[in-house]
């Protein structure tokens, strides 16, 4: 994924104050040397709507370790205007053809600390711009140029140059800014979001109009139930387990599949004890080997010696899930490196739908159907074209309550395989032309997939590389605690059992989570609020601390901010906080602050942007008798389902 921000002899700073200076306000970001995946380079022929220009190209910061970040990319140079009389900066704003959405880019120009240009550009066409620099004629100045991407964009400054209109007619080029890149200071400023009040007016108006549409988007009952699962399990187990590979080629000898002690009940028991509420099985991976005796291929368990060729892993797992009281789902890879018809798109698509029908009709209720987008060429040398609409149609017809994930319309891939969601994670997304044809906005929550080991399939050499408790806890807070569902892969070994090391680590994880979250220190405490909609107590402040997920507090209609204060009844020590929105009414919160009353004043202990189903924050031990949760930005009046404070024993204060 990439974002775009540019700066050249120009340096872009985060626009947090709308005055004429570059100065910052509360929440402004610290400038750092360029990093976090950001780029600032010259591209000799960057195209926008097919028209090429020599341009400044910038890729915004987007990664901080395993985390996603937003921010500005910055370049700074000195420009000599001593011989000019009517200088100007001329350029074209553009979004590069190969990457863009319709949310747009903020362009800003700062000269000697004074903001002289601040515009929003969202159309994928070149738009000429001219910035008057007469006030700086006759001087050497620091020129800053930059971009903040509001979506997924590659932004361009096309043909950027300093010109001087000496005679009042034709421009004389003083310098080409692309020639100064080698000398430019290059920086980034991380900024999760730009407050609405600090956006250019046109951008702010469009966002306000869109806000009502976004709040109106609601999850289905199935999506709410899925979000409440919070922590679910993945099982990668197939012929790869016995070939010691991650991706098979479809040429494997089926007789290699022969687990000696396969026990699906043990899998379910381990998952359930860890707190996982759904098991997703890889019914078929890219090698095409089927864990059920499909009548449409011989590359399956029916040609293995396991259970005398009469076994059915999918059956055993589905039955064990029902018996153990957890939900069942499956992953069916569209890519099939064994199937001869792959690449003959109509024929293979029918084959794939037939396999879907087998899985959806023979194994009881299916909660989640998991598709990825891996795709290749078939034996005929042609790339397969998947019939996504047809696949979805089969699922909807046979199991209408099943959610379709990843390359599906109901659940979105978070964008990495590290199990980490963004600090700002919206469940309301623009509709995808493939997954949501004709829909502008949809409820499309994120799922965070990650493996407990380096590989997705079992490898004996990784028995001592199971993730540590600290790593798993960090992933939990950055997935479940960031409005997402955590999908943790735990691969069975060649016996067909969850390895002892993995099972032990999962028990440690469950114990640590239980010790932290067993007591909500706010439940039942006295709460007051800035306002409460309705006036009949139905949505009073106390509804956010009553432990009832069906109730919620909401501020007065039309309020886009508000607060709840909770009296703890005495000094209480805590180091974790929780906020949950009533997502049945949409996702609304854009910014919040958590404060504790210390030393006769409110002290900030945590802050963030989106909340959604659940937001968890970590910090060092705090002792206080009162706390306050402030919603500082919201798309509509906030609807808070539950607030929480907890104390994690002996664990670090990581955010």
XYZ file of C-alpha atoms in Angstrom:
655
model
C 0.000 0.000 0.000
C 1.267 3.376 -0.592
C 0.464 6.925 0.079
C 1.873 10.005 -1.387
C 3.436 13.157 -0.211
C 5.948 15.312 -1.932
C 8.333 17.927 -0.895
C 11.176 19.517 -2.581
C 13.060 22.672 -2.218
C 10.045 22.697 -0.389
C 9.035 21.324 2.852
C 5.579 20.305 3.787
C 4.425 20.528 7.334
C 1.358 19.155 8.988
C -1.403 21.676 8.766
C -2.731 21.748 12.280
C -3.311 25.495 12.520
C -5.191 27.452 9.943
C -3.265 30.672 10.461
C -0.754 32.013 7.966
C 2.285 30.568 9.714
C 3.623 27.044 9.636
C 3.294 26.875 13.384
C 1.809 23.849 15.035
C -1.072 23.424 17.400
C -2.043 20.716 19.839
C -1.477 17.322 18.228
C 1.036 18.495 15.631
C 3.713 16.026 14.661
C 7.441 16.021 15.217
C 9.642 16.323 12.148
C 12.019 13.391 11.642
C 14.517 12.334 8.949
C 12.766 10.617 6.057
C 11.831 7.025 6.827
C 8.791 4.827 7.524
C 8.745 3.765 3.863
C 8.514 7.351 2.578
C 10.198 8.428 -0.675
C 11.055 11.770 -2.224
C 12.449 11.449 -5.735
C 12.400 12.864 -9.256
C 10.496 10.929 -11.912
C 11.383 12.025 -15.462
C 8.013 11.072 -16.975
C 5.320 10.488 -14.357
C 1.869 10.136 -15.898
C -1.446 11.514 -14.729
C -4.423 10.611 -16.914
C -1.918 9.384 -19.497
C -0.075 12.721 -19.750
C 3.590 12.602 -18.733
C 5.502 15.379 -16.955
C 8.865 15.571 -15.248
C 7.731 15.528 -11.658
C 8.526 15.397 -8.006
C 7.123 12.139 -6.653
C 6.675 11.381 -2.995
C 5.534 8.281 -1.235
C 4.160 9.184 2.194
C 5.204 7.403 5.378
C 3.125 4.267 5.741
C 4.883 1.710 7.931
C 6.378 1.754 11.398
C 7.670 -1.741 11.996
C 4.564 -3.864 11.584
C 2.209 -0.926 12.050
C 0.535 1.267 9.463
C 1.043 5.011 9.802
C -0.002 8.206 8.029
C 1.830 11.473 7.704
C 3.643 14.027 5.613
C 6.791 13.576 3.599
C 8.968 16.650 3.480
C 11.705 18.160 1.343
C 13.373 21.490 2.037
C 15.705 23.649 -0.070
C 16.963 27.173 -0.341
C 15.912 29.161 -3.413
C 17.733 32.301 -4.536
C 15.244 35.007 -5.516
C 17.720 37.901 -5.286
C 17.526 38.750 -8.990
C 13.757 38.556 -9.298
C 11.012 41.168 -9.308
C 7.794 39.158 -9.649
C 8.677 35.561 -8.768
C 6.151 32.744 -8.567
C 6.088 29.013 -8.012
C 4.416 27.237 -10.942
C 3.523 23.534 -11.014
C 0.769 21.056 -11.766
C -0.961 19.021 -9.081
C -1.485 15.414 -10.096
C -2.144 11.882 -8.853
C -0.083 9.219 -10.593
C -2.051 6.858 -12.801
C -1.120 3.588 -11.104
C -2.332 4.432 -7.615
C -5.174 6.538 -6.340
C -8.575 6.790 -4.753
C -11.048 9.632 -4.742
C -10.192 11.046 -1.316
C -7.489 13.357 -2.542
C -4.257 14.993 -1.491
C -3.424 18.139 0.500
C -0.752 20.337 -1.094
C 1.007 22.948 0.964
C 3.743 25.471 0.227
C 5.611 27.279 2.988
C 8.185 30.038 2.399
C 10.397 31.167 5.296
C 7.867 29.721 7.753
C 4.832 31.396 6.142
C 2.170 29.266 4.514
C 1.484 30.660 1.045
C -0.463 27.791 -0.547
C -2.791 25.142 0.881
C -5.098 23.270 -1.478
C -6.949 19.986 -1.839
C -6.706 18.037 -5.085
C -8.560 14.794 -5.722
C -9.097 14.450 -9.465
C -6.776 12.185 -11.434
C -5.938 14.929 -13.931
C -3.216 17.558 -13.989
C -4.338 20.836 -12.434
C -2.129 23.886 -12.915
C -1.266 25.996 -9.878
C 0.630 29.240 -9.416
C 1.822 30.683 -6.108
C 2.705 34.374 -5.981
C 6.108 34.948 -4.322
C 6.427 38.717 -4.892
C 6.711 39.310 -1.167
C 9.998 37.372 -1.228
C 11.595 38.969 -4.297
C 15.224 39.906 -3.819
C 15.835 37.335 -1.064
C 17.196 33.869 -0.516
C 14.360 31.861 0.999
C 13.593 28.469 2.463
C 10.956 26.895 0.263
C 8.908 23.977 1.527
C 6.616 21.870 -0.605
C 4.591 18.942 0.599
C 1.641 16.612 0.437
C -0.562 14.728 2.880
C -2.532 11.900 1.321
C -6.106 11.439 2.518
C -6.415 8.110 0.701
C -4.131 5.715 -1.143
C -2.332 8.018 -3.537
C 0.902 8.645 -5.407
C 0.987 12.445 -5.558
C 2.934 14.458 -8.121
C 4.202 17.985 -8.455
C 4.364 18.256 -12.227
C 7.049 20.466 -13.796
C 7.680 22.456 -10.567
C 9.654 25.612 -11.228
C 10.352 29.110 -9.962
C 9.500 31.716 -12.612
C 9.868 35.490 -12.806
C 7.531 37.686 -14.823
C 9.918 40.604 -15.244
C 8.144 42.404 -18.091
C 4.623 41.525 -17.105
C 4.249 39.167 -20.032
C 6.223 35.932 -20.503
C 7.653 33.920 -17.603
C 11.394 33.528 -17.246
C 12.391 30.250 -15.536
C 14.627 31.001 -12.546
C 15.151 27.362 -11.558
C 13.710 23.909 -12.077
C 12.941 22.501 -8.632
C 13.579 18.948 -9.798
C 17.245 19.942 -10.151
C 17.424 20.693 -6.433
C 16.358 17.296 -5.121
C 19.908 16.172 -4.453
C 20.311 19.114 -2.068
C 16.905 18.887 -0.427
C 16.455 18.139 3.219
C 14.092 15.189 3.409
C 11.791 14.590 6.354
C 8.539 13.048 7.511
C 5.960 14.079 10.062
C 3.707 11.276 11.298
C 0.092 12.393 11.625
C -2.741 9.890 11.974
C -5.318 12.307 10.587
C -6.000 15.960 9.904
C -8.812 17.469 12.013
C -11.774 18.609 9.940
C -11.346 22.205 11.085
C -7.830 22.228 9.610
C -8.810 21.028 6.149
C -9.179 23.328 3.146
C -12.778 24.539 2.887
C -13.695 22.519 -0.210
C -12.350 19.335 1.340
C -14.111 20.059 4.629
C -17.450 20.613 2.887
C -17.179 17.341 0.999
C -16.205 15.442 4.145
C -19.135 16.920 6.054
C -21.490 15.858 3.279
C -19.961 12.387 3.218
C -20.117 12.158 7.017
C -23.875 11.669 7.031
C -23.585 8.953 4.396
C -20.817 7.223 6.357
C -22.725 7.223 9.647
C -25.729 5.715 7.871
C -23.713 2.608 6.934
C -24.482 -0.181 9.404
C -23.246 -3.743 9.896
C -25.457 -6.759 9.350
C -26.404 -8.870 12.403
C -23.925 -11.486 11.168
C -21.122 -8.915 10.993
C -21.860 -7.752 14.539
C -21.852 -11.341 15.801
C -18.558 -11.980 13.970
C -16.948 -8.857 15.491
C -17.981 -10.015 18.944
C -16.024 -13.246 18.423
C -12.901 -11.042 18.655
C -10.344 -13.888 18.607
C -10.570 -16.756 16.100
C -8.286 -19.523 14.853
C -6.808 -20.595 11.521
C -5.638 -24.142 10.755
C -3.188 -24.613 7.891
C -2.944 -28.367 7.438
C -2.639 -30.243 4.158
C -0.120 -32.097 1.979
C 2.377 -29.269 2.665
C 2.588 -30.458 6.255
C 4.174 -33.669 4.958
C 6.369 -32.146 2.244
C 7.757 -29.462 4.604
C 6.727 -26.706 2.184
C 4.645 -23.547 2.409
C 3.303 -23.636 -1.158
C 2.843 -26.911 -2.997
C 2.965 -27.267 -6.776
C 0.049 -29.666 -7.177
C 2.279 -32.580 -8.184
C 2.482 -34.140 -4.719
C 1.932 -37.859 -4.212
C -1.333 -38.125 -2.289
C 0.029 -41.068 -0.286
C 2.315 -38.640 1.580
C -0.696 -37.379 3.525
C -0.832 -39.749 6.477
C -1.223 -38.175 9.935
C -0.656 -40.826 12.593
C -2.886 -39.469 15.354
C -5.170 -36.802 13.888
C -7.547 -35.563 16.569
C -9.774 -32.654 15.571
C -11.237 -32.622 19.078
C -7.771 -31.786 20.395
C -7.566 -28.854 17.990
C -10.924 -27.549 19.157
C -10.046 -28.073 22.801
C -6.806 -26.090 22.431
C -8.548 -23.313 20.517
C -11.453 -23.096 22.948
C -9.176 -23.011 25.992
C -7.310 -20.136 24.318
C -10.564 -18.219 23.917
C -10.928 -18.658 20.157
C -14.558 -18.901 19.121
C -14.262 -19.926 15.453
C -11.968 -22.359 13.622
C -11.234 -21.798 9.919
C -9.772 -24.848 8.169
C -7.728 -24.799 4.958
C -9.957 -27.217 3.083
C -7.802 -26.673 -0.033
C -4.594 -24.684 -0.438
C -2.871 -23.610 -3.678
C -1.634 -27.158 -4.364
C -5.234 -28.246 -4.953
C -5.109 -31.123 -2.434
C -8.552 -31.482 -0.862
C -9.030 -32.423 2.789
C -12.410 -33.930 1.906
C -13.152 -36.671 -0.658
C -14.277 -34.330 -3.413
C -15.940 -36.110 -6.294
C -14.453 -33.555 -8.712
C -10.767 -34.460 -8.250
C -8.544 -37.388 -7.313
C -6.018 -35.070 -5.626
C -7.529 -35.548 -2.185
C -7.592 -37.560 1.016
C -9.390 -40.398 -0.748
C -6.116 -41.402 -2.410
C -4.126 -41.275 0.830
C -3.546 -44.161 3.247
C -5.034 -42.132 6.113
C -8.172 -43.801 7.439
C -7.756 -46.353 4.640
C -8.649 -43.739 2.031
C -12.056 -43.239 3.681
C -11.142 -40.245 5.831
C -12.573 -36.733 5.692
C -10.691 -34.049 7.623
C -13.364 -31.431 6.963
C -16.015 -33.737 8.427
C -13.992 -34.451 11.553
C -13.202 -30.772 12.136
C -16.755 -29.541 11.504
C -18.159 -32.191 13.862
C -15.552 -31.404 16.523
C -16.389 -27.686 16.337
C -20.077 -28.323 16.887
C -19.367 -30.778 19.673
C -16.941 -28.354 21.321
C -19.200 -25.322 21.027
C -17.184 -23.182 18.621
C -18.046 -22.061 15.105
C -16.688 -23.531 11.872
C -15.431 -21.974 8.662
C -13.214 -22.949 5.763
C -10.602 -21.528 3.403
C -10.919 -22.711 -0.191
C -8.076 -21.451 -2.364
C -9.229 -20.280 -5.800
C -5.715 -20.937 -7.116
C -5.360 -24.633 -7.881
C -2.000 -25.792 -9.240
C -3.213 -29.362 -9.722
C -6.450 -28.830 -11.638
C -5.927 -29.231 -15.420
C -8.775 -26.837 -16.235
C -7.161 -23.946 -14.331
C -6.604 -21.161 -16.872
C -9.639 -22.222 -18.903
C -11.660 -19.704 -16.931
C -15.276 -20.782 -17.567
C -14.494 -24.461 -17.041
C -12.410 -23.952 -13.901
C -14.921 -21.516 -12.400
C -17.608 -24.169 -12.629
C -15.223 -26.697 -11.058
C -14.531 -24.292 -8.183
C -18.230 -23.594 -7.641
C -18.911 -27.310 -7.548
C -16.349 -27.699 -4.770
C -17.914 -24.787 -2.942
C -21.278 -26.522 -3.165
C -19.801 -29.690 -1.677
C -18.408 -27.820 1.322
C -21.479 -25.661 1.859
C -24.020 -28.489 1.684
C -22.290 -31.355 3.499
C -20.820 -29.990 6.736
C -23.506 -28.052 8.548
C -23.482 -24.363 9.385
C -20.544 -22.376 8.035
C -19.779 -19.037 9.694
C -16.965 -17.763 7.481
C -15.877 -18.599 3.929
C -12.299 -17.424 3.345
C -10.962 -16.632 -0.142
C -7.597 -15.145 -1.015
C -6.652 -13.610 -4.336
C -3.640 -15.725 -5.304
C -3.820 -16.309 -9.036
C -1.564 -17.785 -11.702
C -1.448 -19.284 -15.154
C -2.915 -22.649 -15.975
C -1.404 -25.462 -18.055
C -2.677 -23.645 -21.163
C -0.485 -20.634 -20.342
C -3.486 -18.406 -19.660
C -4.151 -16.581 -16.424
C -7.313 -17.672 -14.680
C -10.074 -15.048 -14.388
C -12.077 -15.735 -11.254
C -15.860 -15.477 -11.276
C -16.131 -13.706 -7.923
C -19.776 -12.789 -8.413
C -20.563 -16.407 -9.193
C -18.644 -17.654 -6.142
C -20.498 -15.207 -3.895
C -23.776 -16.275 -5.427
C -23.183 -19.921 -4.492
C -22.416 -18.974 -0.879
C -25.437 -16.685 -0.603
C -27.746 -19.314 -2.074
C -26.673 -22.206 0.147
C -25.485 -20.507 3.354
C -26.969 -16.977 3.319
C -25.741 -16.210 6.837
C -22.118 -17.133 6.105
C -19.690 -14.206 5.877
C -17.344 -14.078 2.890
C -13.883 -12.878 3.858
C -10.741 -11.298 2.411
C -11.534 -11.447 -1.323
C -15.134 -11.112 -0.276
C -17.755 -8.462 0.432
C -18.258 -8.990 4.173
C -14.815 -9.035 5.822
C -11.722 -7.135 4.678
C -8.065 -8.213 4.846
C -6.209 -5.768 7.086
C -3.366 -5.565 4.549
C -0.534 -7.490 6.245
C 0.185 -10.917 7.694
C 1.561 -9.549 10.965
C -1.780 -9.432 12.775
C -1.615 -5.650 13.164
C -4.389 -3.176 12.363
C -3.950 0.541 11.776
C -4.120 3.085 14.587
C -6.999 4.570 12.594
C -9.171 1.625 11.527
C -12.538 2.347 9.934
C -15.064 -0.422 9.341
C -16.889 1.866 6.908
C -15.074 1.702 3.583
C -15.644 2.694 -0.012
C -17.313 -0.107 -1.881
C -15.089 -2.214 -4.119
C -16.249 -2.522 -7.753
C -15.628 -6.278 -7.528
C -16.985 -7.016 -4.069
C -19.658 -4.302 -3.844
C -20.754 -3.272 -7.336
C -22.892 -0.151 -7.312
C -22.350 0.615 -3.617
C -20.646 3.846 -2.563
C -19.919 2.953 1.069
C -20.131 -0.390 2.863
C -19.507 -1.928 6.263
C -16.308 -3.895 5.639
C -14.492 -4.625 8.917
C -10.880 -5.760 9.109
C -9.542 -9.209 9.937
C -5.917 -9.525 11.092
C -4.286 -12.822 10.140
C -0.956 -13.979 11.564
C 0.708 -17.298 12.371
C 1.908 -18.355 15.795
C 5.074 -19.589 14.047
C 7.203 -18.131 11.237
C 5.450 -20.397 8.722
C 1.792 -20.993 8.055
C 2.248 -24.783 7.885
C 3.989 -26.942 10.462
C 7.766 -27.335 10.206
C 9.596 -29.265 12.927
C 12.551 -26.877 12.741
C 10.231 -24.107 13.981
C 9.207 -25.894 17.185
C 11.307 -23.445 19.201
C 10.167 -20.403 17.216
C 6.645 -20.132 18.569
C 5.814 -16.485 19.230
C 6.449 -15.333 22.777
C 3.693 -14.349 25.161
C 4.785 -10.721 24.859
C 4.556 -10.893 21.047
C 1.084 -12.446 21.139
C -0.183 -9.907 23.641
C 1.162 -7.083 21.494
C -0.652 -8.543 18.471
C -3.860 -8.870 20.489
C -3.851 -5.213 21.510
C -3.046 -4.143 17.941
C -5.827 -6.209 16.388
C -8.728 -6.830 18.762
C -7.799 -3.566 20.468
C -7.947 -1.687 17.167
C -11.443 -2.474 15.925
C -10.486 -5.736 14.209
C -10.791 -9.486 14.667
C -7.613 -11.490 15.289
C -7.245 -14.634 13.160
C -4.336 -16.602 14.670
C -2.978 -19.549 12.698
C -1.924 -22.612 14.705
C -0.750 -25.397 12.358
C -1.111 -29.053 13.395
C 1.997 -31.231 13.112
C 2.496 -34.443 11.124
C 0.753 -36.436 13.836
C -2.346 -34.331 13.205
C -2.111 -32.644 16.602
C -1.488 -29.099 17.798
C 2.115 -29.232 18.984
C 2.732 -29.072 22.723
C 4.727 -25.831 22.438
C 1.930 -24.047 20.616
C -0.725 -25.339 23.010
C 1.299 -24.249 26.038
C 1.820 -20.770 24.655
C -1.882 -20.378 23.948
C -2.659 -21.304 27.558
C -0.236 -18.605 28.698
C -1.956 -16.092 26.453
C -5.409 -16.960 27.786
C -4.186 -16.744 31.366
C -2.651 -13.307 30.792
C -5.778 -11.967 29.079
C -8.048 -13.340 31.798
C -5.911 -11.839 34.550
C -6.079 -8.463 32.834
C -9.711 -8.301 31.778
C -11.542 -10.342 34.409
C -12.561 -7.207 36.341
C -13.715 -3.973 34.722
C -12.991 -1.333 37.356
C -15.689 0.957 35.942
C -18.661 -1.399 35.980
C -21.416 -0.082 38.200
C -19.605 3.145 39.123
C -21.322 6.538 39.142
C -20.992 8.299 35.805
C -21.929 11.747 34.546
C -21.837 13.127 31.020
C -21.723 16.352 29.051
C -25.246 15.568 27.828
C -27.514 12.613 27.192
C -29.943 12.288 24.324
C -33.573 11.629 25.112
C -33.779 12.869 28.676
C -35.544 9.721 29.905
C -32.405 7.971 31.107
C -32.441 5.459 28.270
C -29.034 6.677 27.106
C -27.643 8.223 30.288
C -23.949 8.120 31.166
C -24.436 5.091 33.402
C -25.365 3.001 30.370
C -21.695 3.080 29.316
C -20.584 1.403 32.560
C -23.436 -1.048 33.191
C -21.771 -4.112 31.630
C -24.708 -4.563 29.258
C -23.693 -4.667 25.594
C -27.244 -3.843 24.500
C -27.257 -0.368 26.071
C -25.247 2.753 25.298
C -24.680 6.392 26.201
C -25.168 9.033 23.563
C -24.790 12.792 23.641
C -27.460 15.189 22.436
C -28.464 14.888 18.812
C -26.153 17.038 16.716
C -23.296 16.988 19.255
C -20.024 15.993 17.606
C -18.106 15.825 20.864
C -18.820 15.031 24.490
C -17.480 13.440 27.646
C -18.220 10.919 30.355
C -16.696 11.254 33.816
C -16.626 8.262 36.158
C -16.174 8.430 39.936
C -14.136 5.394 40.997
C -15.176 5.769 44.630
C -11.605 6.074 45.850
C -8.042 5.699 44.609
C -7.772 2.904 42.041
C -4.699 1.741 40.067
C -5.040 0.744 36.433
C -2.958 0.540 33.225
C -5.406 -0.372 30.476
C -8.430 1.468 29.090
C -11.232 0.398 26.770
C -13.818 2.243 24.691
C -16.509 0.527 22.644
C -19.002 2.093 20.255
C -22.483 0.712 19.706
C -21.605 -0.310 16.153
C -25.181 -1.377 15.396
C -25.644 2.398 14.952
C -22.536 2.796 12.811
C -18.975 3.912 13.479
C -18.707 7.557 14.488
C -15.751 8.477 16.695
C -12.795 10.165 14.971
C -10.803 11.221 18.031
C -10.776 10.688 21.801
C -8.727 11.400 24.923
C -8.659 9.482 28.232
C -7.794 11.543 31.317
C -7.209 10.872 35.016
C -7.709 13.359 37.844
C -4.280 13.783 39.412
C -2.897 16.575 41.552
C -6.015 18.682 41.237
C -6.112 18.617 37.448
C -6.966 16.378 34.500
C -3.946 14.544 33.093
C -3.992 12.867 29.668
C -3.139 9.167 29.866
C -4.212 7.950 26.421
C -5.536 9.310 23.144
C -6.412 8.001 19.724
C -8.527 8.368 16.628
C -11.057 5.661 15.701
C -12.828 3.426 18.217
C -15.334 1.172 16.460
C -16.200 -2.116 18.124
C -13.316 -1.873 20.596
C -10.283 0.303 21.264
C -7.759 -0.737 23.917
C -4.943 1.499 25.156
C -1.918 0.555 27.255
C 0.037 2.828 29.581
C 2.001 2.693 32.816
C 0.265 2.354 36.175
C -2.044 5.268 36.982
C -3.719 5.781 40.364
C -6.746 8.047 40.411
C -10.200 8.448 41.918
C -11.819 9.907 38.791
C -11.408 9.377 35.065
C -12.812 11.147 32.048
C -13.314 9.900 28.504
C -13.546 12.792 26.037
C -14.811 12.334 22.499
C -13.128 15.227 20.709
C -14.212 14.496 17.118
C -17.188 12.533 15.911
C -19.138 12.155 12.663
C -22.401 12.411 14.606
C -23.398 12.281 18.249
C -21.267 9.539 19.848
C -22.876 6.238 20.875
C -20.694 4.546 23.501
C -21.583 0.974 24.367
C -19.054 0.395 27.141
C -16.069 1.979 28.874
C -13.471 0.074 30.834
C -10.400 0.339 33.030
C -8.270 -2.694 33.853
C -4.980 -3.561 35.481
C -2.606 -5.917 33.702
C -0.265 -7.571 36.200
C 3.471 -7.325 35.550
C 3.209 -6.342 31.902
C 4.880 -3.424 30.127
C 3.252 -0.080 29.426
C 3.378 -0.313 25.607
C 0.847 1.781 23.687
